[in-house]
PDB file of C-alpha atoms in Angstrom:
ATOM      1  CA  UNK A1367     -14.550-100.998 -60.773  1.00  0.00           C
ATOM      2  CA  UNK A1368     -17.242-100.580 -58.148  1.00  0.00           C
ATOM      3  CA  UNK A1369     -18.048 -97.072 -57.041  1.00  0.00           C
ATOM      4  CA  UNK A1370     -18.698 -95.711 -53.580  1.00  0.00           C
ATOM      5  CA  UNK A1371     -21.450 -97.744 -51.963  1.00  0.00           C
ATOM      6  CA  UNK A1372     -23.781 -96.289 -49.366  1.00  0.00           C
ATOM      7  CA  UNK A1373     -26.637 -97.725 -47.383  1.00  0.00           C
ATOM      8  CA  UNK A1374     -29.416 -97.317 -46.682  1.00  0.00           C
ATOM      9  CA  UNK A1375     -30.537 -95.217 -49.649  1.00  0.00           C
ATOM     10  CA  UNK A1376     -33.563 -93.970 -47.754  1.00  0.00           C
ATOM     11  CA  UNK A1377     -34.381 -93.790 -44.070  1.00  0.00           C
ATOM     12  CA  UNK A1378     -37.441 -92.393 -42.311  1.00  0.00           C
ATOM     13  CA  UNK A1379     -37.347 -92.056 -38.551  1.00  0.00           C
ATOM     14  CA  UNK A1380     -39.073 -90.141 -35.819  1.00  0.00           C
ATOM     15  CA  UNK A1381     -37.245 -87.380 -34.035  1.00  0.00           C
ATOM     16  CA  UNK A1382     -35.077 -88.400 -31.096  1.00  0.00           C
ATOM     17  CA  UNK A1383     -34.431 -91.803 -32.673  1.00  0.00           C
ATOM     18  CA  UNK A1384     -30.902 -92.872 -33.628  1.00  0.00           C
ATOM     19  CA  UNK A1385     -29.819 -93.533 -37.211  1.00  0.00           C
ATOM     20  CA  UNK A1386     -26.653 -94.848 -38.816  1.00  0.00           C
ATOM     21  CA  UNK A1387     -25.314 -94.667 -42.360  1.00  0.00           C
ATOM     22  CA  UNK A1388     -22.681 -96.908 -43.844  1.00  0.00           C
ATOM     23  CA  UNK A1389     -20.173 -96.236 -46.605  1.00  0.00           C
ATOM     24  CA  UNK A1390     -17.769 -98.434 -48.527  1.00  0.00           C
ATOM     25  CA  UNK A1391     -15.301 -96.339 -50.560  1.00  0.00           C
ATOM     26  CA  UNK A1392     -13.652 -97.204 -53.844  1.00  0.00           C
ATOM     27  CA  UNK A1393     -10.966 -99.814 -53.333  1.00  0.00           C
ATOM     28  CA  UNK A1394      -7.586 -98.212 -52.781  1.00  0.00           C
ATOM     29  CA  UNK A1395      -8.987 -94.781 -51.866  1.00  0.00           C
ATOM     30  CA  UNK A1396      -7.513 -93.823 -48.521  1.00  0.00           C
ATOM     31  CA  UNK A1397      -9.413 -90.550 -48.153  1.00  0.00           C
ATOM     32  CA  UNK A1398     -13.060 -90.714 -47.180  1.00  0.00           C
ATOM     33  CA  UNK A1399     -15.505 -87.820 -46.738  1.00  0.00           C
ATOM     34  CA  UNK A1400     -18.955 -87.410 -45.287  1.00  0.00           C
ATOM     35  CA  UNK A1401     -20.958 -84.507 -46.677  1.00  0.00           C
ATOM     36  CA  UNK A1402     -24.418 -83.235 -45.876  1.00  0.00           C
ATOM     37  CA  UNK A1403     -26.573 -81.821 -48.665  1.00  0.00           C
ATOM     38  CA  UNK A1404     -29.779 -79.954 -47.956  1.00  0.00           C
ATOM     39  CA  UNK A1405     -32.348 -79.431 -50.686  1.00  0.00           C
ATOM     40  CA  UNK A1406     -31.260 -76.697 -53.063  1.00  0.00           C
ATOM     41  CA  UNK A1407     -27.841 -76.399 -51.456  1.00  0.00           C
ATOM     42  CA  UNK A1408     -24.358 -77.647 -52.211  1.00  0.00           C
ATOM     43  CA  UNK A1409     -22.672 -80.385 -50.190  1.00  0.00           C
ATOM     44  CA  UNK A1410     -21.155 -79.318 -46.862  1.00  0.00           C
ATOM     45  CA  UNK A1411     -18.263 -81.227 -45.344  1.00  0.00           C
ATOM     46  CA  UNK A1412     -18.905 -83.010 -42.063  1.00  0.00           C
ATOM     47  CA  UNK A1413     -15.712 -85.019 -41.686  1.00  0.00           C
ATOM     48  CA  UNK A1414     -12.713 -86.216 -43.677  1.00  0.00           C
ATOM     49  CA  UNK A1415     -10.609 -89.305 -42.976  1.00  0.00           C
ATOM     50  CA  UNK A1416      -7.135 -90.159 -44.104  1.00  0.00           C
ATOM     51  CA  UNK A1417      -7.070 -93.921 -43.576  1.00  0.00           C
ATOM     52  CA  UNK A1418      -8.561 -94.360 -40.096  1.00  0.00           C
ATOM     53  CA  UNK A1419      -7.619 -90.886 -38.835  1.00  0.00           C
ATOM     54  CA  UNK A1420     -10.165 -88.064 -38.807  1.00  0.00           C
ATOM     55  CA  UNK A1421      -8.064 -85.160 -40.150  1.00  0.00           C
ATOM     56  CA  UNK A1422     -10.852 -82.592 -40.610  1.00  0.00           C
ATOM     57  CA  UNK A1423     -13.854 -82.894 -38.293  1.00  0.00           C
ATOM     58  CA  UNK A1424     -14.326 -79.294 -37.213  1.00  0.00           C
ATOM     59  CA  UNK A1425     -17.719 -79.097 -38.941  1.00  0.00           C
ATOM     60  CA  UNK A1426     -19.140 -82.251 -37.401  1.00  0.00           C
ATOM     61  CA  UNK A1427     -21.749 -81.407 -34.697  1.00  0.00           C
ATOM     62  CA  UNK A1428     -20.206 -83.604 -32.069  1.00  0.00           C
ATOM     63  CA  UNK A1429     -23.062 -83.332 -29.597  1.00  0.00           C
ATOM     64  CA  UNK A1430     -25.218 -85.648 -31.705  1.00  0.00           C
ATOM     65  CA  UNK A1431     -23.097 -86.800 -34.628  1.00  0.00           C
ATOM     66  CA  UNK A1432     -20.312 -89.361 -34.533  1.00  0.00           C
ATOM     67  CA  UNK A1433     -18.327 -91.156 -37.171  1.00  0.00           C
ATOM     68  CA  UNK A1434     -15.809 -93.921 -37.335  1.00  0.00           C
ATOM     69  CA  UNK A1435     -13.661 -95.595 -39.918  1.00  0.00           C
ATOM     70  CA  UNK A1436     -12.325 -98.762 -38.434  1.00  0.00           C
ATOM     71  CA  UNK A1437      -9.450-100.412 -40.310  1.00  0.00           C
ATOM     72  CA  UNK A1438      -9.343 -97.458 -42.691  1.00  0.00           C
ATOM     73  CA  UNK A1439     -11.907 -98.823 -45.154  1.00  0.00           C
ATOM     74  CA  UNK A1440     -15.644 -98.739 -44.396  1.00  0.00           C
ATOM     75  CA  UNK A1441     -17.109 -95.876 -42.432  1.00  0.00           C
ATOM     76  CA  UNK A1442     -20.227 -95.303 -40.355  1.00  0.00           C
ATOM     77  CA  UNK A1443     -21.905 -91.985 -39.604  1.00  0.00           C
ATOM     78  CA  UNK A1444     -24.308 -91.931 -36.677  1.00  0.00           C
ATOM     79  CA  UNK A1445     -26.828 -89.400 -35.443  1.00  0.00           C
ATOM     80  CA  UNK A1446     -28.239 -89.753 -31.956  1.00  0.00           C
ATOM     81  CA  UNK A1447     -30.739 -88.361 -31.268  1.00  0.00           C
ATOM     82  CA  UNK A1448     -32.000 -87.164 -34.643  1.00  0.00           C
ATOM     83  CA  UNK A1449     -33.724 -83.783 -34.938  1.00  0.00           C
ATOM     84  CA  UNK A1450     -36.145 -82.488 -37.550  1.00  0.00           C
ATOM     85  CA  UNK A1451     -33.398 -80.283 -39.033  1.00  0.00           C
ATOM     86  CA  UNK A1452     -31.249 -83.326 -39.770  1.00  0.00           C
ATOM     87  CA  UNK A1453     -33.465 -84.238 -42.710  1.00  0.00           C
ATOM     88  CA  UNK A1454     -31.079 -84.124 -45.676  1.00  0.00           C
ATOM     89  CA  UNK A1455     -29.014 -86.294 -47.987  1.00  0.00           C
ATOM     90  CA  UNK A1456     -25.832 -87.657 -46.460  1.00  0.00           C
ATOM     91  CA  UNK A1457     -23.186 -88.165 -49.107  1.00  0.00           C
ATOM     92  CA  UNK A1458     -20.086 -90.264 -48.747  1.00  0.00           C
ATOM     93  CA  UNK A1459     -17.166 -89.633 -51.096  1.00  0.00           C
ATOM     94  CA  UNK A1460     -13.675 -90.992 -51.517  1.00  0.00           C
ATOM     95  CA  UNK A1461     -10.483 -90.036 -53.292  1.00  0.00           C
ATOM     96  CA  UNK A1462      -6.964 -91.424 -53.549  1.00  0.00           C
ATOM     97  CA  UNK A1463      -4.753 -90.194 -50.722  1.00  0.00           C
ATOM     98  CA  UNK A1464      -2.911 -86.916 -51.311  1.00  0.00           C
ATOM     99  CA  UNK A1465      -4.814 -86.328 -54.540  1.00  0.00           C
ATOM    100  CA  UNK A1466      -4.705 -82.612 -55.216  1.00  0.00           C
ATOM    101  CA  UNK A1467      -7.105 -82.558 -58.140  1.00  0.00           C
ATOM    102  CA  UNK A1468     -10.218 -82.145 -56.022  1.00  0.00           C
ATOM    103  CA  UNK A1469     -11.895 -85.039 -57.750  1.00  0.00           C
ATOM    104  CA  UNK A1470     -14.140 -86.681 -55.241  1.00  0.00           C
ATOM    105  CA  UNK A1471     -16.091 -89.786 -56.149  1.00  0.00           C
ATOM    106  CA  UNK A1472     -19.488 -89.636 -54.513  1.00  0.00           C
ATOM    107  CA  UNK A1473     -21.855 -92.402 -53.534  1.00  0.00           C
ATOM    108  CA  UNK A1474     -25.565 -92.200 -54.319  1.00  0.00           C
ATOM    109  CA  UNK A1475     -26.282 -90.781 -50.890  1.00  0.00           C
ATOM    110  CA  UNK A1476     -28.527 -91.686 -47.972  1.00  0.00           C
ATOM    111  CA  UNK A1477     -31.676 -89.612 -47.811  1.00  0.00           C
ATOM    112  CA  UNK A1478     -32.846 -89.080 -44.241  1.00  0.00           C
ATOM    113  CA  UNK A1479     -36.315 -87.901 -43.320  1.00  0.00           C
ATOM    114  CA  UNK A1480     -36.951 -87.084 -39.671  1.00  0.00           C
ATOM    115  CA  UNK A1481     -40.636 -86.845 -38.705  1.00  0.00           C
TER     116      UNK A1481
ATOM    117  CA  UNK B 601     -20.325 -64.249 -46.437  1.00  0.00           C
ATOM    118  CA  UNK B 602     -20.354 -67.636 -48.079  1.00  0.00           C
ATOM    119  CA  UNK B 603     -17.144 -69.086 -49.421  1.00  0.00           C
ATOM    120  CA  UNK B 604     -18.676 -69.747 -52.835  1.00  0.00           C
ATOM    121  CA  UNK B 605     -21.589 -67.885 -54.408  1.00  0.00           C
ATOM    122  CA  UNK B 606     -23.626 -69.015 -57.381  1.00  0.00           C
ATOM    123  CA  UNK B 607     -26.809 -67.779 -58.961  1.00  0.00           C
ATOM    124  CA  UNK B 608     -29.228 -70.609 -58.261  1.00  0.00           C
ATOM    125  CA  UNK B 609     -31.088 -69.954 -61.502  1.00  0.00           C
ATOM    126  CA  UNK B 610     -32.890 -71.636 -63.010  1.00  0.00           C
ATOM    127  CA  UNK B 611     -31.089 -71.005 -66.278  1.00  0.00           C
ATOM    128  CA  UNK B 612     -32.964 -72.084 -69.356  1.00  0.00           C
ATOM    129  CA  UNK B 613     -31.403 -72.221 -72.834  1.00  0.00           C
ATOM    130  CA  UNK B 614     -32.475 -73.755 -76.148  1.00  0.00           C
ATOM    131  CA  UNK B 615     -30.713 -76.763 -77.583  1.00  0.00           C
ATOM    132  CA  UNK B 616     -27.565 -75.747 -79.453  1.00  0.00           C
ATOM    133  CA  UNK B 617     -27.074 -72.520 -77.520  1.00  0.00           C
ATOM    134  CA  UNK B 618     -24.212 -71.590 -75.197  1.00  0.00           C
ATOM    135  CA  UNK B 619     -24.960 -71.920 -71.486  1.00  0.00           C
ATOM    136  CA  UNK B 620     -22.939 -69.655 -69.205  1.00  0.00           C
ATOM    137  CA  UNK B 621     -22.651 -70.482 -65.517  1.00  0.00           C
ATOM    138  CA  UNK B 622     -20.943 -68.184 -63.059  1.00  0.00           C
ATOM    139  CA  UNK B 623     -19.390 -68.418 -59.617  1.00  0.00           C
ATOM    140  CA  UNK B 624     -17.560 -66.077 -57.268  1.00  0.00           C
ATOM    141  CA  UNK B 625     -15.468 -66.968 -54.228  1.00  0.00           C
ATOM    142  CA  UNK B 626     -14.542 -64.972 -51.164  1.00  0.00           C
ATOM    143  CA  UNK B 627     -10.976 -66.023 -50.291  1.00  0.00           C
ATOM    144  CA  UNK B 628      -8.147 -64.778 -52.508  1.00  0.00           C
ATOM    145  CA  UNK B 629      -6.008 -67.595 -51.127  1.00  0.00           C
ATOM    146  CA  UNK B 630      -8.168 -70.230 -52.782  1.00  0.00           C
ATOM    147  CA  UNK B 631      -6.051 -72.545 -54.827  1.00  0.00           C
ATOM    148  CA  UNK B 632      -8.100 -74.831 -57.028  1.00  0.00           C
ATOM    149  CA  UNK B 633     -11.456 -74.587 -58.724  1.00  0.00           C
ATOM    150  CA  UNK B 634     -13.877 -77.216 -59.934  1.00  0.00           C
ATOM    151  CA  UNK B 635     -17.212 -77.712 -61.611  1.00  0.00           C
ATOM    152  CA  UNK B 636     -19.369 -80.655 -60.636  1.00  0.00           C
ATOM    153  CA  UNK B 637     -22.553 -81.737 -62.383  1.00  0.00           C
ATOM    154  CA  UNK B 638     -25.439 -83.203 -60.399  1.00  0.00           C
ATOM    155  CA  UNK B 639     -28.431 -84.770 -62.105  1.00  0.00           C
ATOM    156  CA  UNK B 640     -31.681 -84.734 -60.170  1.00  0.00           C
ATOM    157  CA  UNK B 641     -31.638 -87.380 -57.463  1.00  0.00           C
ATOM    158  CA  UNK B 642     -28.056 -88.346 -58.240  1.00  0.00           C
ATOM    159  CA  UNK B 643     -24.678 -87.575 -56.719  1.00  0.00           C
ATOM    160  CA  UNK B 644     -22.239 -84.931 -57.975  1.00  0.00           C
ATOM    161  CA  UNK B 645     -19.587 -85.827 -60.564  1.00  0.00           C
ATOM    162  CA  UNK B 646     -16.541 -83.803 -61.548  1.00  0.00           C
ATOM    163  CA  UNK B 647     -16.594 -82.368 -65.065  1.00  0.00           C
ATOM    164  CA  UNK B 648     -13.889 -79.665 -65.034  1.00  0.00           C
ATOM    165  CA  UNK B 649     -11.004 -78.452 -62.915  1.00  0.00           C
ATOM    166  CA  UNK B 650      -8.923 -75.285 -63.347  1.00  0.00           C
ATOM    167  CA  UNK B 651      -5.935 -74.043 -61.395  1.00  0.00           C
ATOM    168  CA  UNK B 652      -4.526 -70.987 -63.197  1.00  0.00           C
ATOM    169  CA  UNK B 653      -5.927 -67.848 -64.772  1.00  0.00           C
ATOM    170  CA  UNK B 654      -7.361 -68.171 -68.226  1.00  0.00           C
ATOM    171  CA  UNK B 655      -9.433 -70.699 -70.097  1.00  0.00           C
ATOM    172  CA  UNK B 656      -9.399 -74.470 -70.067  1.00  0.00           C
ATOM    173  CA  UNK B 657     -11.323 -76.373 -72.714  1.00  0.00           C
ATOM    174  CA  UNK B 658     -12.537 -79.953 -72.652  1.00  0.00           C
ATOM    175  CA  UNK B 659     -14.867 -80.886 -75.477  1.00  0.00           C
ATOM    176  CA  UNK B 660     -17.973 -78.720 -75.285  1.00  0.00           C
ATOM    177  CA  UNK B 661     -16.990 -77.394 -71.853  1.00  0.00           C
ATOM    178  CA  UNK B 662     -14.768 -74.390 -71.138  1.00  0.00           C
ATOM    179  CA  UNK B 663     -13.818 -73.294 -67.642  1.00  0.00           C
ATOM    180  CA  UNK B 664     -12.623 -69.744 -67.116  1.00  0.00           C
ATOM    181  CA  UNK B 665     -10.761 -68.430 -64.076  1.00  0.00           C
ATOM    182  CA  UNK B 666     -10.016 -64.831 -63.126  1.00  0.00           C
ATOM    183  CA  UNK B 667      -8.269 -64.767 -59.761  1.00  0.00           C
ATOM    184  CA  UNK B 668      -8.074 -60.967 -59.656  1.00  0.00           C
ATOM    185  CA  UNK B 669     -11.868 -60.790 -59.830  1.00  0.00           C
ATOM    186  CA  UNK B 670     -12.308 -64.006 -57.816  1.00  0.00           C
ATOM    187  CA  UNK B 671     -14.529 -65.326 -60.549  1.00  0.00           C
ATOM    188  CA  UNK B 672     -14.970 -68.728 -62.139  1.00  0.00           C
ATOM    189  CA  UNK B 673     -17.251 -69.590 -65.019  1.00  0.00           C
ATOM    190  CA  UNK B 674     -18.295 -72.593 -67.050  1.00  0.00           C
ATOM    191  CA  UNK B 675     -19.394 -72.348 -70.664  1.00  0.00           C
ATOM    192  CA  UNK B 676     -21.244 -75.203 -72.309  1.00  0.00           C
ATOM    193  CA  UNK B 677     -21.278 -74.944 -76.097  1.00  0.00           C
ATOM    194  CA  UNK B 678     -23.891 -76.634 -78.276  1.00  0.00           C
ATOM    195  CA  UNK B 679     -26.012 -77.350 -75.206  1.00  0.00           C
ATOM    196  CA  UNK B 680     -27.965 -80.604 -75.248  1.00  0.00           C
ATOM    197  CA  UNK B 681     -31.057 -81.641 -73.276  1.00  0.00           C
ATOM    198  CA  UNK B 682     -28.797 -84.188 -71.555  1.00  0.00           C
ATOM    199  CA  UNK B 683     -26.861 -81.250 -70.069  1.00  0.00           C
ATOM    200  CA  UNK B 684     -29.914 -80.381 -67.979  1.00  0.00           C
ATOM    201  CA  UNK B 685     -28.666 -80.677 -64.396  1.00  0.00           C
ATOM    202  CA  UNK B 686     -27.458 -78.631 -61.447  1.00  0.00           C
ATOM    203  CA  UNK B 687     -23.902 -77.373 -61.798  1.00  0.00           C
ATOM    204  CA  UNK B 688     -21.952 -76.966 -58.584  1.00  0.00           C
ATOM    205  CA  UNK B 689     -18.936 -74.703 -58.346  1.00  0.00           C
ATOM    206  CA  UNK B 690     -16.337 -75.901 -55.821  1.00  0.00           C
ATOM    207  CA  UNK B 691     -13.265 -74.146 -54.486  1.00  0.00           C
ATOM    208  CA  UNK B 692     -10.368 -75.610 -52.531  1.00  0.00           C
ATOM    209  CA  UNK B 693      -8.746 -73.416 -49.903  1.00  0.00           C
ATOM    210  CA  UNK B 694      -6.311 -74.006 -47.121  1.00  0.00           C
ATOM    211  CA  UNK B 695      -7.834 -74.064 -43.652  1.00  0.00           C
ATOM    212  CA  UNK B 696      -6.128 -74.318 -40.315  1.00  0.00           C
ATOM    213  CA  UNK B 697      -5.864 -77.852 -39.089  1.00  0.00           C
ATOM    214  CA  UNK B 698      -6.719 -79.471 -42.412  1.00  0.00           C
ATOM    215  CA  UNK B 699      -4.020 -80.862 -44.640  1.00  0.00           C
ATOM    216  CA  UNK B 700      -4.692 -80.482 -48.368  1.00  0.00           C
ATOM    217  CA  UNK B 701      -7.281 -77.803 -47.631  1.00  0.00           C
ATOM    218  CA  UNK B 702     -11.030 -78.107 -47.733  1.00  0.00           C
ATOM    219  CA  UNK B 703     -13.406 -78.166 -50.676  1.00  0.00           C
ATOM    220  CA  UNK B 704     -16.281 -75.687 -50.479  1.00  0.00           C
ATOM    221  CA  UNK B 705     -19.301 -76.031 -52.746  1.00  0.00           C
ATOM    222  CA  UNK B 706     -21.686 -73.382 -53.980  1.00  0.00           C
ATOM    223  CA  UNK B 707     -25.417 -73.998 -53.895  1.00  0.00           C
ATOM    224  CA  UNK B 708     -25.456 -74.852 -57.583  1.00  0.00           C
ATOM    225  CA  UNK B 709     -27.127 -73.423 -60.680  1.00  0.00           C
ATOM    226  CA  UNK B 710     -29.966 -75.400 -62.196  1.00  0.00           C
ATOM    227  CA  UNK B 711     -29.681 -75.577 -65.991  1.00  0.00           C
ATOM    228  CA  UNK B 712     -32.477 -76.652 -68.311  1.00  0.00           C
ATOM    229  CA  UNK B 713     -31.799 -77.168 -72.006  1.00  0.00           C
ATOM    230  CA  UNK B 714     -35.020 -77.369 -73.977  1.00  0.00           C
ATOM    231  CA  UNK B 715     -35.307 -79.061 -77.397  1.00  0.00           C
TER     232      UNK B 715
END
């Protein structure tokens, strides 16, 4: 079974440029998460989807960040415009809907460097 | 005050020793507790979950939970060099506006097991 797929793995951009990350969750997983992980820190939740509905987006900086999950499968996270402080790893994770175990399956992440 | 606190280490133990990793959490209403392992440059993966006070053993790993002290620990017996990684403590708590609660991660403890 394929895992969570993210792209691109690495992205280097100049500040004020836009950037987008794509995620394909594990087949059958209705819950999708975007996390941000800074160096030496744990992942921090940006947004959680149940199917195509964003059910927890209170930590998403909506002035520059946006996300969508059309058709309840793939998801895109966008930053526009990017700032120097956005340099981090953006992790996508998925889990079966209503799973209480807390087991999230993470993708390899997209490492963003903003110059 | 952070939701989840961990000593970032690094923790260094010899092969065959017991590694002890600790975590405290701030909200007494937290419901579920997890340990994730993250190898350098890789994404986190779940290794243990615990929901009630006491010990839970899985192979060389033992998770311990003390809700009165708001304390979670992970013991790794017979540590191996392949256990060298960052161990993230995660806690699920209910938050307003989020069904199923939200998973909060600590910053992780870096463990090195030397031969």
